[in-house]
Amino acid sequence: MAADVNNVTESYLIAAKYGMRHVMDTLIELIRDNFIVVSQTKQFLELPVDLMELFLSDTFVNVGDELDVFAAALRWVDYNKQERLSQSGGIRPKVEEYLAHSQSGFRPNRSTSDVVCTHKRLAAKTNVENVCIKISGIDMSAAFDAINRNKILTILEDILEEDELKLVRFLLCNTTIETRINKADIQASFNSNIGTPQGDGLSPALFTIYLEHALRKTRTVIGDPTTKLGELIPREIAFADDVDLIGSQYIDIDAVEKALKEFDLISKEETEWRKTNKVGSLMGDTKDVERREQLSNVALYKLKNVWISKDKIKREIKIKLYKSLVKSIIICNCGTWALTQTEANKLDTFHRKQLRNILDIHYPNLISNKSIY
């Protein structure tokens, strides 16, 4: 499927170059048909959210603008190219070996649940043992855009093979950025020589390697724990660019800032201390469940045109979309919850209500709780 879209997109570029209008029209329809096929496969559920939204937009549900279809095709081609590199057997094991155990972002079998669970255990330890644990949270806003490409390539020289390094160097060179405001046609592209291109499978790996290299220096600056409690607790908890530095004594924030500035990861304008939330989760289970329900309702409403469509979108596809884009919000970090039976029953009731809405089952039509699952 990926190869089909890639080939058709390349053919479209050639046809556009020579002004072959009738060929371009045919190829656009082929691209659209291929995308519709993807939306009905398992591969669809593995796509980034922005690509999922493209599939659900009027561009593909109805007859969309040709430029929008072609832009989506280019986005798809770029996604597949980057994903193949980041998932290759040669790179991923090396990235895993380089990263510290404290980093939970963009890693297989790791998630925000690791971060939330660790914070809850630390909170429980302070309550039960009446000890003081100091946490300094740092949110490095726009950190992906701050990466020094020369430095990341230098770091990768000790991690990757020569051929892999050449591929990364090729992907980072000659990158351009275009400004787009709604659907206005603004031809104002400009070259970019900092940061990593976002929206692909390689950028997260590059960023986590870059951040790990910087954190290794901060660990040296902070020094080893000097108390027994400090030796028993983790020194840091990280998920992508959200990092919490932990200790039994106060941490020299100024020294940490100085170390991170050397890697262009921190600035007075874009970096905030002590305002980092715990990767979107509240520490209180009941409050966190309530917030998850509110956020899922917002996501459900945004896709209302999908739910009310009876003929164009099959029920099976609606269920897959619900599980991917709505239910995933409800159960985010649910493995860290300790709910009472009453709270669990309320959550089940909320879930069934959403299922009835997307399946258009309302009174006087009835369905049992068992059947709706």
Coordinates of C-alpha atoms in Angstrom, one line a residue:
M1 CA 0.0 0.0 0.0
A2 CA 2.8 2.4 0.9
A3 CA 4.6 1.6 -2.3
D4 CA 1.4 2.2 -4.3
V5 CA 1.0 5.7 -3.0
N6 CA 4.7 6.4 -3.3
N7 CA 4.7 5.4 -7.0
V8 CA 1.6 7.3 -7.9
T9 CA 2.8 10.4 -6.1
E10 CA 6.1 10.3 -8.0
S11 CA 4.2 9.9 -11.3
Y12 CA 2.0 12.9 -10.4
L13 CA 5.1 15.0 -9.9
I14 CA 6.4 14.0 -13.3
A15 CA 3.0 14.7 -15.0
A16 CA 2.8 18.1 -13.3
K17 CA 6.3 19.0 -14.5
Y18 CA 5.3 18.5 -18.1
G19 CA 1.8 19.9 -17.8
M20 CA 0.0 16.6 -18.5
R21 CA -3.4 17.7 -17.0
H22 CA -5.4 14.6 -18.0
V23 CA -2.7 12.3 -16.4
M24 CA -2.7 14.4 -13.2
D25 CA -6.5 14.1 -12.9
T26 CA -6.3 10.3 -13.2
L27 CA -3.4 10.0 -10.7
I28 CA -5.2 12.2 -8.1
E29 CA -8.2 9.8 -8.2
L30 CA -5.8 6.8 -7.8
I31 CA -4.2 8.5 -4.7
R32 CA -7.7 9.1 -3.3
D33 CA -8.7 5.5 -3.9
N34 CA -5.6 4.2 -2.3
F35 CA -6.1 6.3 0.8
I36 CA -9.7 5.1 1.1
V37 CA -8.4 1.5 1.0
V38 CA -5.9 2.3 3.8
S39 CA -8.7 3.7 6.0
Q40 CA -10.3 0.2 6.1
T41 CA -7.1 -1.7 7.1
K42 CA -5.3 -2.4 10.3
Q43 CA -2.5 -0.1 9.2
F44 CA -4.8 2.9 9.6
L45 CA -4.8 2.5 13.4
E46 CA -1.0 2.7 13.4
L47 CA -0.9 6.1 11.7
P48 CA -0.1 9.4 13.4
V49 CA -3.2 11.3 14.5
D50 CA -2.7 14.0 11.9
L51 CA -2.8 11.5 9.1
M52 CA -5.9 9.9 10.6
E53 CA -7.5 13.3 10.6
L54 CA -6.6 13.7 6.9
F55 CA -8.4 10.4 6.1
L56 CA -11.5 11.6 7.9
S57 CA -11.6 15.1 6.4
D58 CA -13.7 16.2 3.4
T59 CA -10.6 15.7 1.3
F60 CA -11.3 11.9 1.2
V61 CA -14.9 11.5 2.5
N62 CA -16.1 13.8 -0.3
V63 CA -14.3 15.2 -3.3
G64 CA -11.6 17.4 -1.8
D65 CA -9.3 20.0 -3.3
E66 CA -6.6 18.5 -5.5
L67 CA -3.8 20.3 -3.7
D68 CA -5.0 19.0 -0.4
V69 CA -5.0 15.4 -1.7
F70 CA -1.5 15.8 -3.1
A71 CA -0.2 17.4 0.1
A72 CA -1.6 14.5 2.0
A73 CA 0.1 12.1 -0.4
L74 CA 3.5 13.8 0.2
R75 CA 2.9 13.6 3.9
W76 CA 2.2 9.9 3.6
V77 CA 5.4 9.3 1.5
D78 CA 7.5 11.2 4.0
Y79 CA 5.9 9.3 6.9
N80 CA 6.8 5.9 5.4
K81 CA 10.3 6.9 4.5
Q82 CA 11.1 8.1 8.0
E83 CA 9.3 5.2 9.7
R84 CA 11.3 2.7 7.8
L85 CA 14.6 4.3 9.0
S86 CA 13.6 4.7 12.6
Q87 CA 12.2 1.1 12.8
S88 CA 15.2 -0.5 11.1
G89 CA 16.9 -3.2 13.1
G90 CA 20.2 -1.4 13.0
I91 CA 19.0 1.9 14.7
R92 CA 16.4 1.0 17.3
P93 CA 18.6 -1.3 19.5
K94 CA 21.4 1.2 19.5
V95 CA 19.0 4.0 20.6
E96 CA 17.7 1.8 23.3
E97 CA 21.2 1.0 24.5
Y98 CA 22.1 4.6 24.7
L99 CA 19.1 5.9 26.6
A100 CA 18.8 5.9 30.3
H101 CA 16.1 3.8 32.0
S102 CA 14.5 7.0 33.3
Q103 CA 13.4 8.0 29.7
S104 CA 9.9 6.7 28.9
G105 CA 9.1 8.7 25.8
F106 CA 9.1 7.2 22.3
R107 CA 10.3 3.8 23.4
P108 CA 8.7 0.3 22.8
N109 CA 6.8 -1.1 25.7
R110 CA 7.1 2.2 27.6
S111 CA 4.5 5.0 28.1
T112 CA 3.3 7.8 30.2
S113 CA 2.0 5.2 32.7
D114 CA 5.6 4.7 33.8
V115 CA 5.9 8.3 34.7
V116 CA 2.6 8.6 36.5
C117 CA 3.1 5.4 38.4
T118 CA 6.5 6.5 39.6
H119 CA 5.2 9.8 40.8
K120 CA 2.4 8.2 42.7
R121 CA 4.8 5.8 44.4
L122 CA 7.0 8.8 45.4
A123 CA 3.9 10.6 46.8
A124 CA 2.9 7.5 48.7
K125 CA 6.4 7.1 50.1
T126 CA 6.4 10.7 51.4
N127 CA 3.0 10.2 53.1
V128 CA 3.8 6.8 54.7
E129 CA 7.3 7.4 55.8
N130 CA 7.0 11.1 56.5
V131 CA 10.0 12.0 54.4
C132 CA 10.7 15.0 52.1
I133 CA 11.4 14.4 48.4
K134 CA 12.2 17.5 46.2
I135 CA 11.2 17.5 42.6
S136 CA 12.2 20.1 40.1
G137 CA 10.1 19.8 36.9
I138 CA 11.3 21.4 33.6
D139 CA 9.2 21.8 30.5
M140 CA 11.5 22.5 27.5
S141 CA 8.9 24.1 25.1
A142 CA 9.7 23.8 21.4
A143 CA 12.7 21.7 22.2
F144 CA 12.4 19.7 18.9
D145 CA 13.0 23.0 17.1
A146 CA 16.1 23.8 19.2
I147 CA 18.3 20.9 18.4
N148 CA 21.7 21.8 17.1
R149 CA 22.1 19.5 14.0
N150 CA 25.9 19.6 14.1
K151 CA 25.9 18.4 17.7
I152 CA 23.4 15.6 17.1
L153 CA 25.4 14.3 14.2
T154 CA 28.6 14.4 16.3
I155 CA 26.8 12.5 19.1
L156 CA 25.5 9.9 16.5
E157 CA 29.1 9.2 15.3
D158 CA 29.6 7.1 18.4
I159 CA 26.3 5.3 18.2
L160 CA 25.5 4.6 14.5
E161 CA 27.3 2.9 11.6
E162 CA 28.6 5.0 8.8
D163 CA 25.8 4.2 6.4
E164 CA 23.1 4.9 9.0
L165 CA 24.8 8.2 9.8
K166 CA 24.8 9.2 6.1
L167 CA 21.0 8.5 6.0
V168 CA 20.4 10.7 9.0
R169 CA 22.6 13.4 7.6
F170 CA 20.7 13.3 4.3
L171 CA 17.3 13.6 6.1
L172 CA 18.5 16.6 8.1
C173 CA 19.9 18.6 5.2
N174 CA 18.1 20.9 2.8
T175 CA 14.9 21.1 4.9
T176 CA 12.5 23.8 4.2
I177 CA 9.5 25.2 6.1
E178 CA 6.4 26.7 4.6
T179 CA 3.9 28.9 6.3
R180 CA 0.2 28.0 5.9
I181 CA -2.7 30.0 7.3
N182 CA -6.0 28.1 6.9
K183 CA -6.1 27.4 3.1
A184 CA -4.4 30.6 2.0
D185 CA -1.9 30.0 -0.8
I186 CA 1.3 31.5 0.7
Q187 CA 4.5 30.7 -1.3
A188 CA 7.0 31.7 1.3
S189 CA 9.2 28.8 2.1
F190 CA 12.5 29.2 3.8
N191 CA 15.4 27.0 4.7
S192 CA 15.8 25.5 8.2
N193 CA 19.1 24.5 9.7
I194 CA 18.1 23.8 13.3
G195 CA 15.8 21.3 14.9
T196 CA 14.5 18.0 13.5
P197 CA 11.6 17.7 11.1
Q198 CA 8.6 16.8 13.1
G199 CA 5.8 14.3 12.3
D200 CA 7.9 11.3 11.3
G201 CA 9.3 8.3 13.1
L202 CA 12.9 9.4 13.2
S203 CA 12.7 12.8 15.0
P204 CA 11.7 11.4 18.4
A205 CA 14.7 9.0 18.3
L206 CA 17.1 11.9 17.4
F207 CA 15.6 14.1 20.1
T208 CA 15.8 11.6 22.9
I209 CA 19.4 10.8 22.0
Y210 CA 20.2 14.5 22.0
L211 CA 18.4 15.1 25.4
E212 CA 20.1 12.1 26.9
H213 CA 23.5 13.5 26.0
A214 CA 22.6 16.8 27.7
L215 CA 21.2 15.0 30.8
R216 CA 24.4 13.1 31.2
K217 CA 26.1 16.4 31.8
T218 CA 23.4 17.6 34.3
R219 CA 23.9 14.3 36.3
T220 CA 27.5 15.2 36.6
V221 CA 26.7 18.8 37.7
I222 CA 24.1 17.6 40.3
G223 CA 26.4 14.9 41.6
D224 CA 25.7 11.6 43.3
P225 CA 23.2 11.2 46.1
T226 CA 24.6 12.0 49.6
T227 CA 21.8 10.4 51.7
K228 CA 20.3 6.9 52.0
L229 CA 16.9 8.2 50.8
G230 CA 18.5 9.8 47.7
E231 CA 20.1 6.4 46.8
L232 CA 16.7 4.6 47.0
I233 CA 14.7 7.0 44.8
P234 CA 15.1 7.7 41.1
R235 CA 17.3 10.7 40.2
E236 CA 15.0 11.7 37.3
I237 CA 11.8 10.9 35.5
A238 CA 11.5 11.8 31.9
F239 CA 9.0 11.6 29.1
A240 CA 10.3 13.2 25.9
D241 CA 11.1 16.8 26.8
D242 CA 9.3 16.8 30.2
V243 CA 11.9 16.1 32.8
D244 CA 11.6 15.9 36.6
L245 CA 14.9 16.1 38.6
I246 CA 14.5 14.3 41.9
G247 CA 16.5 14.3 45.1
S248 CA 16.3 14.3 48.9
Q249 CA 18.1 17.7 48.9
Y250 CA 17.7 20.9 46.9
I251 CA 19.0 20.7 43.4
D252 CA 21.2 23.5 42.0
I253 CA 18.8 24.8 39.4
D254 CA 21.2 27.4 38.1
A255 CA 23.9 24.8 37.4
V256 CA 21.3 22.6 35.6
E257 CA 20.2 25.5 33.4
K258 CA 23.7 26.4 32.5
A259 CA 24.4 22.8 31.4
L260 CA 21.2 22.6 29.3
K261 CA 21.9 26.0 27.7
E262 CA 25.0 24.5 26.1
F263 CA 22.7 22.3 24.1
D264 CA 20.2 25.1 23.2
L265 CA 17.5 23.2 25.1
I266 CA 16.6 25.9 27.6
S267 CA 15.9 29.6 27.4
K268 CA 14.3 32.2 29.7
E269 CA 11.6 32.9 27.2
E270 CA 10.5 29.3 26.5
T271 CA 11.4 27.3 29.5
E272 CA 9.3 27.1 32.7
W273 CA 10.3 25.5 36.0
R274 CA 7.9 24.0 38.5
K275 CA 4.9 24.1 36.1
T276 CA 5.3 20.7 34.5
N277 CA 2.2 18.6 34.9
K278 CA 2.6 14.8 35.1
V279 CA 2.2 14.0 31.3
G280 CA -1.4 15.0 31.3
S281 CA -2.5 13.0 34.3
L282 CA -3.7 14.2 37.7
M283 CA -2.3 12.5 40.8
G284 CA -5.8 11.9 42.3
D285 CA -7.4 9.0 40.6
T286 CA -11.0 10.2 40.9
K287 CA -10.2 13.7 39.5
D288 CA -8.1 12.1 36.8
V289 CA -11.0 9.9 35.7
E290 CA -13.4 12.9 35.6
R291 CA -10.9 14.8 33.5
R292 CA -10.5 11.9 31.1
E293 CA -14.2 11.7 30.6
Q294 CA -14.4 15.4 29.8
L295 CA -11.6 15.2 27.3
S296 CA -13.1 12.1 25.6
N297 CA -16.4 13.9 25.2
V298 CA -14.7 16.8 23.5
A299 CA -13.0 14.3 21.1
L300 CA -16.3 12.5 20.5
Y301 CA -18.0 15.8 19.6
K302 CA -15.3 16.8 17.1
L303 CA -16.0 13.6 15.1
K304 CA -19.8 14.1 15.2
N305 CA -20.0 14.1 11.3
V306 CA -18.4 10.7 11.3
W307 CA -20.9 9.2 13.8
I308 CA -24.0 10.6 12.0
S309 CA -22.8 9.3 8.6
K310 CA -24.8 6.1 8.1
D311 CA -24.0 5.2 4.5
K312 CA -20.5 6.4 3.8
I313 CA -18.7 5.0 6.8
K314 CA -19.2 1.4 8.0
R315 CA -20.1 0.6 11.6
E316 CA -16.8 -1.4 11.9
I317 CA -14.8 1.6 10.9
K318 CA -16.7 3.8 13.4
I319 CA -15.8 1.4 16.2
K320 CA -12.1 1.4 15.2
L321 CA -12.1 5.2 15.1
Y322 CA -13.8 5.4 18.5
K323 CA -11.2 3.0 20.0
S324 CA -8.3 4.9 18.5
L325 CA -9.4 8.5 18.9
V326 CA -11.8 8.6 21.9
K327 CA -11.5 5.5 24.0
S328 CA -7.7 5.9 24.1
I329 CA -8.2 9.2 25.8
I330 CA -10.4 7.6 28.5
I331 CA -8.0 4.8 29.4
C332 CA -4.8 6.8 29.1
N333 CA -2.7 5.8 32.1
C334 CA -5.6 3.7 33.5
G335 CA -3.1 1.1 34.7
T336 CA -2.1 3.5 37.5
W337 CA -5.6 3.9 38.8
A338 CA -6.8 2.3 42.0
L339 CA -10.6 2.7 41.7
T340 CA -13.3 1.5 44.0
Q341 CA -16.0 -0.8 42.5
T342 CA -18.5 2.1 42.5
E343 CA -16.1 4.3 40.5
A344 CA -15.3 1.5 38.1
N345 CA -19.1 0.9 37.5
K346 CA -19.6 4.7 36.8
L347 CA -16.7 4.5 34.3
D348 CA -18.3 1.5 32.5
T349 CA -21.7 3.4 32.4
F350 CA -20.0 6.4 30.8
H351 CA -18.3 4.1 28.2
R352 CA -21.6 2.4 27.3
K353 CA -23.3 5.8 26.8
Q354 CA -20.6 6.8 24.3
L355 CA -21.0 3.5 22.5
R356 CA -24.8 4.0 22.2
N357 CA -24.2 7.5 20.8
I358 CA -21.8 6.4 18.0
L359 CA -24.0 3.4 17.1
D360 CA -27.1 5.7 17.1
I361 CA -29.0 3.5 19.6
H362 CA -31.5 5.6 21.5
Y363 CA -34.9 5.2 23.2
P364 CA -37.3 3.6 22.3
N365 CA -34.7 1.3 20.7
L366 CA -33.1 -0.8 23.4
I367 CA -29.9 -2.9 23.8
S368 CA -28.5 -4.8 26.8
N369 CA -25.3 -3.8 28.3
K370 CA -23.8 -7.2 27.4
S371 CA -24.9 -6.9 23.7
I372 CA -23.5 -3.4 23.3
Y373 CA -20.0 -4.7 24.0

